[in-house]
């Protein structure tokens, strides 16, 4: 019988280099799953939220119901949201994505709508005076001017989505949450801490990335200071 | 729609409402857990936010704490605490994780509310010879109260929702009905649990809404 190795894995320490090197593939897979779930959910959220916000802006009566429904969705607890969607999607990644999309709707719709409403009436009139039709006005004037407010919502939605993905561990599609859940059951400290830290790193990195993107696509907000 | 019918069946079965795993017991656990966490986080966040708002310092701190709070998964915090020595004290990790989660919205809302009080009103209060403490309690706090209460309301609803996650780490509360349903592969029970939690969250939201509407009337009545 060989003596058990005396390394940080055997001692079950919080910070463990051996864990990082031996489980690199597991960690990488979890990060990839985490990123996929987040990105797909946020993109789908945008695809649904922007038309909703445009509709709510175009027809005033639609704004109330749209905001009310998305707010109620936001009140549903994440664990409950995944459970309520369970009959529809079964135990699948689509379930987690659908839950995250519904969550991001509130933040996205509110911010896009706020951005659209903040477009000055003079600007719209000027564009109409130049002969812009409603579609061109929306695509080339109103939506670009709503970008800063929309991006603020997008950043919050993305950061929240990154942290909410972990709850998906209950159906086995939680990215890094899977590692946290497994680590909890086996009392594996290094795994729990590493996965948690990676979650925060992903959230912060995504936030900075979106901030950079916003800076790139809204040159007019940089003004004459630069 | 069959699942919904079965979930309704689960909910209306009196056997599921009694006992240690019953709805009433879980609801009581959920209520106590969220109430304790809300009180503790208010005791921590509100004094700090009110003093910082009164002094006009620490705005960046409040906003940054709020952003960091959003990025840290509550589930991860919960499990991390569970594995520390604190994990031996029953609901200890859950309370700490939930308090950490509820402090940011409370802090930010109270701070912003205090800063949005009209500066000329504050100057007038000073001009009348009010001390800093008097200005804080008689002028700034009453004017900032709607915003502060909005923070409390957001924190309360989020706490009800997030306390569900405690069940993932073996804690009590309504989330246990959901996780037990997952373990039994009983979709109706999972859905029934979800409906209960969502309903509870909406009731809390409704209570705050009513309180907000009634409060000014009661305050006027006292005068």
XYZ file of C-alpha atoms in Angstrom, chain A residues 39-162:
124
model
C -24.033 34.824 -24.150
C -26.947 32.953 -25.738
C -29.319 34.129 -23.005
C -28.295 37.787 -23.200
C -28.382 37.849 -27.018
C -31.848 36.235 -27.092
C -32.897 38.706 -24.395
C -31.807 41.591 -26.640
C -33.602 40.122 -29.649
C -36.851 40.015 -27.661
C -36.385 43.194 -25.624
C -35.550 45.707 -28.384
C -38.736 45.099 -30.448
C -40.781 45.148 -27.225
C -39.271 48.490 -26.235
C -39.807 49.904 -29.746
C -43.440 48.764 -29.671
C -43.931 50.296 -26.217
C -42.426 53.561 -27.495
C -44.506 53.569 -30.673
C -47.848 52.812 -29.034
C -48.131 54.386 -25.603
C -50.815 51.974 -24.423
C -48.448 49.012 -24.861
C -45.876 50.431 -22.436
C -47.891 49.709 -19.273
C -48.584 46.016 -19.929
C -45.067 45.337 -21.266
C -43.410 46.870 -18.196
C -45.857 45.181 -15.812
C -45.321 41.704 -17.286
C -41.536 41.963 -17.326
C -41.523 43.285 -13.738
C -43.634 40.362 -12.531
C -41.209 37.999 -14.315
C -38.361 39.626 -12.429
C -40.056 38.949 -9.078
C -40.168 35.202 -9.724
C -37.238 33.622 -7.840
C -34.521 32.120 -10.039
C -34.930 28.616 -8.625
C -38.698 28.898 -9.050
C -38.306 30.280 -12.582
C -36.277 27.273 -13.644
C -38.828 24.995 -11.985
C -41.814 26.679 -13.631
C -40.214 26.263 -17.059
C -39.371 22.639 -16.322
C -42.573 21.173 -17.855
C -41.887 23.103 -21.073
C -38.197 22.432 -21.590
C -37.382 19.413 -19.422
C -33.929 19.020 -17.894
C -31.939 20.846 -20.565
C -29.680 23.773 -21.251
C -32.619 25.422 -23.020
C -34.379 25.563 -19.649
C -31.562 27.602 -18.095
C -31.310 29.855 -21.145
C -35.073 30.479 -21.175
C -35.022 31.382 -17.485
C -32.133 33.780 -17.955
C -33.785 35.412 -20.987
C -36.947 36.088 -18.992
C -34.832 37.615 -16.228
C -32.857 39.906 -18.523
C -36.062 41.205 -20.163
C -36.968 43.578 -17.315
C -33.577 45.268 -17.256
C -33.236 45.413 -21.044
C -36.759 46.615 -21.889
C -36.687 49.306 -19.206
C -33.340 50.688 -20.293
C -33.962 50.574 -24.050
C -37.322 52.259 -23.530
C -35.751 54.933 -21.319
C -33.137 55.504 -24.017
C -35.762 55.828 -26.780
C -37.856 58.198 -24.690
C -34.834 60.395 -24.020
C -34.331 61.160 -27.721
C -35.089 64.897 -28.007
C -38.217 65.795 -29.991
C -36.217 68.425 -31.922
C -33.858 65.732 -33.173
C -36.752 63.648 -34.429
C -38.330 66.651 -36.092
C -35.054 67.545 -37.763
C -34.726 64.019 -39.128
C -38.321 64.132 -40.399
C -37.582 67.480 -42.016
C -34.697 65.821 -43.857
C -37.254 63.429 -45.318
C -36.557 60.423 -43.040
C -39.363 57.854 -42.977
C -40.371 56.217 -39.668
C -38.200 53.123 -40.257
C -35.108 55.102 -41.204
C -35.736 57.477 -38.307
C -35.861 54.535 -35.919
C -32.818 52.725 -37.304
C -30.465 55.625 -37.958
C -31.482 58.192 -35.323
C -33.536 56.865 -32.429
C -31.899 53.469 -31.814
C -28.304 54.786 -32.018
C -29.177 57.582 -29.587
C -30.693 55.006 -27.218
C -27.488 52.952 -27.231
C -25.859 54.423 -24.080
C -28.951 53.747 -21.928
C -29.434 50.333 -23.532
C -25.808 49.436 -22.879
C -26.195 50.312 -19.198
C -29.080 47.821 -19.018
C -27.135 45.267 -21.041
C -24.202 45.465 -18.634
C -26.412 44.907 -15.575
C -28.287 42.094 -17.328
C -25.050 40.363 -18.347
C -23.469 40.585 -14.909
C -26.670 39.263 -13.294
C -26.902 36.475 -15.856
C -23.330 35.350 -15.134
